[in-house]
CSV table of C-alpha atoms in Angstrom, one decimal:
chain,number,residue,atom,x,y,z
Z,1,UNK,CA,-13.7,-28.6,-2.4
Z,2,UNK,CA,-13.1,-25.8,-4.8
Z,3,UNK,CA,-15.1,-22.7,-3.3
Z,4,UNK,CA,-14.1,-20.7,-6.2
Z,5,UNK,CA,-12.9,-21.9,-9.7
Z,6,UNK,CA,-12.0,-19.4,-12.6
Z,7,UNK,CA,-11.1,-20.9,-15.8
Z,8,UNK,CA,-9.5,-18.9,-18.6
Z,9,UNK,CA,-10.8,-15.6,-17.7
Z,10,UNK,CA,-10.4,-12.7,-20.2
Z,11,UNK,CA,-11.1,-9.0,-19.5
Z,12,UNK,CA,-10.3,-6.1,-21.6
Z,13,UNK,CA,-11.0,-2.2,-21.2
Z,14,UNK,CA,-10.9,-0.9,-24.9
Z,15,UNK,CA,-7.7,-1.8,-26.7
Z,16,UNK,CA,-5.9,-2.8,-23.1
Z,17,UNK,CA,-6.2,-6.5,-22.5
Z,18,UNK,CA,-6.1,-6.5,-18.8
Z,19,UNK,CA,-6.5,-10.4,-18.3
Z,20,UNK,CA,-5.1,-12.7,-20.9
Z,21,UNK,CA,-6.6,-16.0,-19.8
Z,22,UNK,CA,-6.2,-16.4,-16.2
Z,23,UNK,CA,-7.2,-19.6,-14.4
Z,24,UNK,CA,-7.1,-20.2,-10.6
Z,25,UNK,CA,-8.9,-22.4,-8.0
Z,26,UNK,CA,-9.5,-21.6,-4.3
Z,27,UNK,CA,-10.3,-24.6,-2.1
Z,28,UNK,CA,-12.2,-24.4,1.3
Z,29,UNK,CA,-10.2,-23.2,4.2
Z,30,UNK,CA,-7.5,-21.9,1.9
Z,31,UNK,CA,-5.6,-18.5,2.0
Z,32,UNK,CA,-4.5,-17.3,-1.4
Z,33,UNK,CA,-2.8,-13.9,-1.7
Z,34,UNK,CA,-2.3,-12.4,-5.3
Z,35,UNK,CA,0.8,-10.2,-5.7
Z,36,UNK,CA,2.2,-8.2,-8.7
Z,37,UNK,CA,3.0,-4.7,-10.0
Z,38,UNK,CA,0.4,-2.0,-10.4
Z,39,UNK,CA,-1.8,-2.5,-13.6
Z,40,UNK,CA,-0.7,-6.2,-13.8
Z,41,UNK,CA,-4.4,-7.2,-13.4
Z,42,UNK,CA,-4.8,-8.2,-9.6
Z,43,UNK,CA,-7.5,-5.8,-8.8
Z,44,UNK,CA,-9.4,-6.5,-12.0
Z,45,UNK,CA,-9.2,-10.4,-11.4
Z,46,UNK,CA,-10.7,-9.6,-7.9
Z,47,UNK,CA,-13.6,-7.4,-9.4
Z,48,UNK,CA,-14.3,-10.2,-12.0
Z,49,UNK,CA,-14.8,-12.7,-9.2
Z,50,UNK,CA,-16.9,-10.6,-7.1
Z,51,UNK,CA,-19.0,-9.6,-10.3
Z,52,UNK,CA,-18.2,-5.9,-10.3
Z,53,UNK,CA,-16.7,-6.4,-13.6
Z,54,UNK,CA,-18.2,-8.6,-16.3
Z,55,UNK,CA,-15.7,-10.8,-18.0
Z,56,UNK,CA,-15.1,-11.2,-21.8
Z,57,UNK,CA,-14.5,-14.7,-21.8
Z,58,UNK,CA,-14.0,-17.7,-19.2
Z,59,UNK,CA,-16.1,-19.6,-16.8
Z,60,UNK,CA,-16.5,-18.6,-12.9
Z,61,UNK,CA,-17.7,-21.3,-10.9
Z,62,UNK,CA,-18.6,-20.9,-7.0
Z,63,UNK,CA,-19.4,-24.0,-5.0
Z,64,UNK,CA,-19.6,-26.1,-8.1
Z,65,UNK,CA,-22.2,-23.9,-9.8
Z,66,UNK,CA,-21.4,-22.0,-13.0
Z,67,UNK,CA,-21.8,-18.0,-12.7
Z,68,UNK,CA,-20.9,-17.8,-16.4
Z,69,UNK,CA,-21.2,-20.3,-19.0
Z,70,UNK,CA,-21.4,-20.6,-23.0
Z,71,UNK,CA,-24.6,-21.1,-24.6
Z,72,UNK,CA,-25.5,-23.3,-27.7
Z,73,UNK,CA,-24.2,-20.6,-30.0
Z,74,UNK,CA,-20.8,-20.1,-28.3
Z,75,UNK,CA,-22.0,-16.9,-26.5
Z,76,UNK,CA,-20.8,-16.2,-23.0
Z,77,UNK,CA,-23.6,-15.7,-20.5
Z,78,UNK,CA,-24.1,-15.0,-16.9
Z,79,UNK,CA,-26.4,-17.0,-14.7
Z,80,UNK,CA,-29.8,-15.4,-14.1
Z,81,UNK,CA,-29.5,-16.0,-10.2
Z,82,UNK,CA,-26.5,-13.6,-9.5
Z,83,UNK,CA,-28.3,-12.9,-6.1
Z,84,UNK,CA,-27.5,-16.5,-4.9
Z,85,UNK,CA,-23.8,-16.1,-5.9
Z,86,UNK,CA,-23.4,-12.8,-4.1
Z,87,UNK,CA,-24.3,-14.4,-0.9
Z,88,UNK,CA,-21.3,-16.9,-1.3
Z,89,UNK,CA,-18.6,-14.1,-0.8
Z,90,UNK,CA,-17.7,-11.0,1.1
Z,91,UNK,CA,-15.7,-8.1,-0.2
Z,92,UNK,CA,-13.5,-5.8,1.8
Z,93,UNK,CA,-12.5,-2.7,-0.1
Z,94,UNK,CA,-9.3,-0.5,0.0
Z,95,UNK,CA,-11.3,2.6,1.1
Z,96,UNK,CA,-13.8,1.1,3.7
Z,97,UNK,CA,-16.9,2.0,1.8
Z,98,UNK,CA,-19.0,2.4,5.1
Z,99,UNK,CA,-22.1,4.4,5.1
Z,100,UNK,CA,-21.1,7.7,6.7
Z,101,UNK,CA,-24.7,8.4,8.3
Z,102,UNK,CA,-25.1,4.9,9.7
Z,103,UNK,CA,-23.6,4.0,13.3
Z,104,UNK,CA,-21.2,1.2,13.3
Z,105,UNK,CA,-23.8,-1.2,14.3
Z,106,UNK,CA,-26.1,-0.4,11.7
Z,107,UNK,CA,-23.5,-0.6,9.1
Z,108,UNK,CA,-22.7,-4.0,9.9
Z,109,UNK,CA,-26.4,-5.1,10.6
Z,110,UNK,CA,-27.9,-3.7,7.4
Z,111,UNK,CA,-27.1,-6.3,4.9
Z,112,UNK,CA,-28.0,-9.5,7.0
Z,113,UNK,CA,-31.4,-7.8,7.8
Z,114,UNK,CA,-32.3,-6.0,4.5
Z,115,UNK,CA,-30.7,-8.5,1.8
Z,116,UNK,CA,-31.0,-11.7,3.7
Z,117,UNK,CA,-34.2,-11.0,5.6
Z,118,UNK,CA,-33.0,-12.2,8.9
Z,119,UNK,CA,-34.4,-11.6,12.4
Z,120,UNK,CA,-33.1,-8.3,13.6
Z,121,UNK,CA,-32.5,-9.3,17.1
Z,122,UNK,CA,-30.5,-12.3,16.2
Z,123,UNK,CA,-28.4,-10.3,13.8
Z,124,UNK,CA,-27.8,-7.6,16.5
Z,125,UNK,CA,-26.6,-10.1,18.9
Z,126,UNK,CA,-24.3,-11.8,16.2
Z,127,UNK,CA,-22.9,-8.5,15.2
Z,128,UNK,CA,-22.2,-7.2,18.5
Z,129,UNK,CA,-20.2,-10.4,19.2
Z,130,UNK,CA,-18.2,-9.9,16.0
Z,131,UNK,CA,-17.4,-6.2,17.1
Z,132,UNK,CA,-16.4,-7.4,20.3
Z,133,UNK,CA,-14.1,-10.0,18.7
Z,134,UNK,CA,-12.5,-7.2,16.6
Z,135,UNK,CA,-11.9,-5.2,19.5
Z,136,UNK,CA,-14.6,-2.6,18.5
Z,137,UNK,CA,-17.3,-3.5,21.2
Z,138,UNK,CA,-17.1,0.0,22.5
Z,139,UNK,CA,-17.7,1.7,19.0
Z,140,UNK,CA,-21.1,0.2,18.2
Z,141,UNK,CA,-22.9,3.5,18.5
Z,142,UNK,CA,-20.1,5.6,16.9
Z,143,UNK,CA,-20.2,6.8,13.4
Z,144,UNK,CA,-17.3,6.2,10.7
Z,145,UNK,CA,-16.1,9.6,11.1
Z,146,UNK,CA,-15.3,9.2,14.5
Z,147,UNK,CA,-13.1,6.3,13.9
Z,148,UNK,CA,-9.4,5.8,13.0
Z,149,UNK,CA,-8.6,4.4,9.3
Z,150,UNK,CA,-7.8,0.9,11.0
Z,151,UNK,CA,-11.0,1.0,13.0
Z,152,UNK,CA,-13.1,1.7,10.0
Z,153,UNK,CA,-11.3,-1.1,8.0
Z,154,UNK,CA,-12.0,-3.7,10.9
Z,155,UNK,CA,-15.7,-2.5,10.8
Z,156,UNK,CA,-15.7,-3.1,7.0
Z,157,UNK,CA,-14.4,-6.6,7.9
Z,158,UNK,CA,-17.0,-7.3,10.4
Z,159,UNK,CA,-19.5,-6.0,8.0
Z,160,UNK,CA,-18.5,-8.7,5.3
Z,161,UNK,CA,-18.2,-11.4,7.9
Z,162,UNK,CA,-21.8,-10.7,9.2
Z,163,UNK,CA,-23.3,-12.2,5.8
Z,164,UNK,CA,-21.6,-15.5,6.8
Z,165,UNK,CA,-19.8,-15.7,3.3
Z,166,UNK,CA,-18.0,-18.8,2.2
Z,167,UNK,CA,-15.2,-16.8,1.0
Z,168,UNK,CA,-13.8,-13.4,1.8
Z,169,UNK,CA,-12.0,-11.1,-0.8
Z,170,UNK,CA,-9.8,-8.4,0.4
Z,171,UNK,CA,-8.5,-5.8,-2.3
Z,172,UNK,CA,-5.5,-4.1,-0.9
Z,173,UNK,CA,-7.1,-3.8,2.5
Z,174,UNK,CA,-4.2,-1.8,4.0
Z,175,UNK,CA,-3.3,0.4,1.2
Z,176,UNK,CA,-5.2,3.6,2.5
Z,177,UNK,CA,-3.4,3.0,6.1
Z,178,UNK,CA,-0.4,4.3,7.6
Z,179,UNK,CA,2.0,1.7,8.9
Z,180,UNK,CA,1.0,1.8,12.4
Z,181,UNK,CA,-2.9,1.0,11.6
Z,182,UNK,CA,-1.8,-1.4,8.8
Z,183,UNK,CA,-0.5,-3.7,11.5
Z,184,UNK,CA,-3.8,-3.9,13.4
Z,185,UNK,CA,-5.9,-4.9,10.3
Z,186,UNK,CA,-3.4,-7.5,9.1
Z,187,UNK,CA,-3.7,-9.1,12.6
Z,188,UNK,CA,-7.4,-9.1,12.2
Z,189,UNK,CA,-6.7,-11.1,8.8
Z,190,UNK,CA,-4.2,-13.3,10.3
Z,191,UNK,CA,-6.6,-14.3,13.1
Z,192,UNK,CA,-9.2,-15.2,10.3
Z,193,UNK,CA,-6.7,-17.3,8.5
Z,194,UNK,CA,-6.0,-19.3,11.7
Z,195,UNK,CA,-9.7,-20.0,12.0
Z,196,UNK,CA,-9.5,-21.5,8.3
Z,197,UNK,CA,-11.6,-18.8,6.7
Z,198,UNK,CA,-11.5,-19.0,2.9
Z,199,UNK,CA,-9.7,-16.0,1.6
Z,200,UNK,CA,-8.3,-14.1,-1.5
Z,201,UNK,CA,-6.2,-11.2,-0.6
Z,202,UNK,CA,-4.8,-8.8,-3.2
Z,203,UNK,CA,-1.9,-7.3,-1.4
Z,204,UNK,CA,1.4,-5.3,-1.6
Z,205,UNK,CA,2.4,-6.4,1.9
Z,206,UNK,CA,5.1,-9.2,1.0
Z,207,UNK,CA,6.0,-10.3,4.6
Z,208,UNK,CA,2.5,-10.6,5.5
Z,209,UNK,CA,1.6,-12.6,2.2
Z,210,UNK,CA,4.6,-15.0,3.1
Z,211,UNK,CA,3.3,-15.3,6.9
Z,212,UNK,CA,-0.4,-15.9,6.2
Z,213,UNK,CA,-0.9,-17.6,2.8
Z,214,UNK,CA,-1.2,-21.3,1.8
Z,215,UNK,CA,-0.6,-20.0,-1.7
Z,216,UNK,CA,0.9,-17.0,-3.4
Z,217,UNK,CA,-0.1,-16.2,-7.0
Z,218,UNK,CA,2.2,-13.6,-8.9
Z,219,UNK,CA,0.3,-11.9,-11.8
Z,220,UNK,CA,2.0,-9.7,-14.3
Z,221,UNK,CA,0.8,-8.1,-17.5
Z,222,UNK,CA,-2.6,-10.1,-17.4
Z,223,UNK,CA,-1.1,-13.6,-16.8
Z,224,UNK,CA,-0.2,-15.7,-13.8
Z,225,UNK,CA,3.5,-15.8,-14.0
Z,226,UNK,CA,4.1,-18.1,-11.0
Z,227,UNK,CA,2.4,-19.6,-8.2
Z,228,UNK,CA,3.0,-21.8,-5.3
Z,229,UNK,CA,3.7,-22.0,-1.5
Z,230,UNK,CA,5.1,-18.7,0.2
Z,231,UNK,CA,8.5,-20.7,0.4
Z,232,UNK,CA,8.4,-21.5,-3.4
Z,233,UNK,CA,7.6,-17.8,-4.2
Z,234,UNK,CA,9.7,-15.9,-1.8
Z,235,UNK,CA,12.4,-18.4,-1.0
Z,236,UNK,CA,13.0,-20.5,-4.2
Z,237,UNK,CA,11.7,-18.3,-7.2
Z,238,UNK,CA,11.7,-20.1,-10.5
Z,239,UNK,CA,10.8,-17.2,-12.8
Z,240,UNK,CA,13.1,-14.4,-13.6
Z,241,UNK,CA,10.3,-11.9,-13.8
Z,242,UNK,CA,9.0,-12.9,-10.3
Z,243,UNK,CA,12.7,-12.5,-9.0
Z,244,UNK,CA,12.8,-8.9,-10.4
Z,245,UNK,CA,9.6,-8.0,-8.9
Z,246,UNK,CA,10.5,-9.2,-5.4
Z,247,UNK,CA,13.8,-7.4,-5.6
Z,248,UNK,CA,12.3,-4.3,-6.2
Z,249,UNK,CA,10.2,-4.9,-3.2
Z,250,UNK,CA,12.9,-5.8,-0.9
Z,251,UNK,CA,15.2,-3.0,-2.0
C-alpha cells in the first residue's frame, strides 16, 4: 500500500523553479533516501510532503486520500481537513526544534496530549518506554540545554514517534552534529528501519543511505535524475550526472 504518493509536484520561489514535476511513491514499511547536491530540491520536496510549503502544482496523497486536488475549474486546492493528514506523518528536523523551557518528557508528551487529546498517564508510560528504548531513560527530567546534540536529536525522534505516525520524515538529521554524535543518531534510524518503520530520509550520509534504504532517489536541479535500489545507485549507476555527484562525495 502507498503511504505517500506525490505526482508531478511543482514548486517555485519567485523565478526560481525548485521542483519541476517530481513524482514519487513510498510504500508501507519502505525506507527511501533522497540524495543530491545542495539547492537541488531535496528539502523543498520534504517540506511540500509535510505541508510546510504549499505546492504550485501536482497531487499529494496520503493513505489513498488526496491532500491536494484540482477543482472543476482546474485550480489547485488543498483539503479542508489538513489536521487529519498531519497526524499521518512525523518530521525530524536538522536542528532538533525542541522547546527549551520544557523537560525532555514534557517535550515528547506535549503533542499526543494537547493535539491528540490522549490520556496523560497512558502517554507518559509510552513516552518513558520510548525514551528508555532510545537510551534516554535517565534524561526524562533534563532540559534540552543539558543534552548533547546527539541526545537532543534522539529526543526529537522520540517526539515524532510518540504521535504514532504512519510515516516518518527526516530532513538531514545529522547535519548539525559532529561525526561521533552522527553515529548514535544513525544507529537509532537503522533500528527503526529494522522494525519496518516507513521512512523518507533526506541525507548527505552516502554510506548510511546505502546501508539502510530500500530505495534511493537522486534529485538534481528540481527533477529526479535516477532512482533504484542502493546497489543500482551506488554500485551500478546508469546516469552520468549521478556518477559525477557520487564521485565528488567519494573524493
